[in-house]
Amino acid sequence: MDIGEEMALVSKKCLEDGNTIRWIYREIGDREEDSGWRIFAGDEDDKYNNDSKNIAIINIYYLLNKDPSLLVPLKSEVGSAFERENIQTPWIEIKDWNTVNN
C-alpha cells in the first residue's frame, strides 16, 4: 500500500475502548505526509470535531493493524467516502457526498 507510511486525521473517539471507525472520507492532504483520510466514529458533533484536542494524527499502518477491514477503503482515491453501521458490517461506498477539497 503506497500510503501506509502516511498519516490520517482521526477522531479520538475511534481510539477509545468499545468504539470503532464507522465513517471515513478522503480529501486532498494538507501536507506531503497527509494521506487526506479523515476518520470518525460517526457520532461526533461539529463542536467535538472543531476542537483540535479531539483529533489525533495517526499512521495508516497503525490503523490497519487495529482494523484490517480498512484495507479496501483506504486504497481509494481522493473524493472517496465510506460508512458502516458497526465493526461487523461491511464498508459501503458513499457516492453522493461533497467535500470542499475534492
XYZ file of C-alpha atoms in Angstrom:
102
model
C 0.000 0.000 0.000
C 1.629 3.246 -1.114
C 0.030 5.435 1.601
C 0.842 3.127 4.524
C 3.549 5.423 5.892
C 1.341 8.495 5.533
C -0.876 9.925 8.235
C -4.623 10.346 8.750
C -6.630 12.704 10.941
C -8.570 10.513 13.352
C -11.248 11.371 15.886
C -10.016 10.277 19.304
C -13.415 8.645 19.822
C -12.263 5.962 17.366
C -9.367 5.140 19.664
C -11.473 4.678 22.820
C -12.246 1.155 24.042
C -15.576 -0.044 22.721
C -15.680 2.415 19.810
C -14.976 1.679 16.181
C -14.415 3.570 12.951
C -17.721 3.980 11.105
C -17.201 6.976 8.755
C -14.170 7.810 6.600
C -13.545 10.118 3.691
C -10.545 11.267 1.700
C -9.738 14.797 0.664
C -6.578 16.402 -0.659
C -3.936 16.173 2.055
C -2.733 19.326 3.781
C 0.929 18.251 3.777
C 3.158 15.769 1.980
C 2.797 13.170 4.754
C -1.004 13.652 4.957
C -2.910 10.880 3.164
C -6.043 13.035 3.146
C -8.039 10.422 5.081
C -10.378 11.777 7.754
C -11.632 9.079 10.103
C -14.506 9.181 12.597
C -16.596 7.051 14.940
C -19.610 8.621 13.260
C -21.348 10.149 16.265
C -19.147 13.223 16.757
C -20.787 16.637 16.501
C -19.255 19.779 14.980
C -18.224 21.115 18.391
C -16.252 17.936 19.095
C -14.626 17.848 15.640
C -13.699 21.537 15.702
C -11.677 21.101 18.898
C -8.172 20.081 17.803
C -7.533 18.232 21.076
C -10.117 15.654 19.924
C -8.241 14.821 16.703
C -5.135 12.619 16.517
C -2.651 12.263 13.674
C -2.226 8.525 13.163
C -0.107 6.419 10.797
C -2.138 4.441 8.216
C -0.282 1.196 9.007
C -1.205 1.590 12.688
C -4.881 1.939 11.738
C -4.704 -1.168 9.534
C -3.181 -3.157 12.392
C -6.089 -2.108 14.638
C -8.776 -2.687 11.974
C -7.764 -4.740 8.890
C -11.188 -4.098 7.296
C -9.902 -0.612 6.441
C -7.622 -2.042 3.745
C -10.131 -1.843 0.892
C -11.479 1.673 1.594
C -8.009 3.089 2.276
C -6.901 2.109 -1.242
C -9.460 4.567 -2.666
C -8.780 7.893 -4.320
C -9.330 11.469 -3.147
C -13.070 12.164 -3.059
C -13.962 8.712 -1.729
C -16.153 8.165 1.336
C -17.282 5.044 3.187
C -19.505 4.214 6.121
C -20.689 1.196 8.066
C -23.051 0.511 10.955
C -20.548 -1.310 13.169
C -17.341 -3.312 13.033
C -19.164 -6.477 11.895
C -20.868 -4.838 8.894
C -19.184 -4.231 5.524
C -17.993 -0.836 4.322
C -20.416 0.888 1.936
C -19.060 3.445 -0.503
C -20.977 6.726 -0.430
C -21.261 8.255 -3.902
C -23.371 11.360 -3.216
C -21.346 13.288 -0.659
C -19.349 16.508 -1.043
C -16.231 17.992 0.499
C -14.678 21.342 -0.099
C -11.366 19.825 -1.216
C -12.293 17.200 -3.762
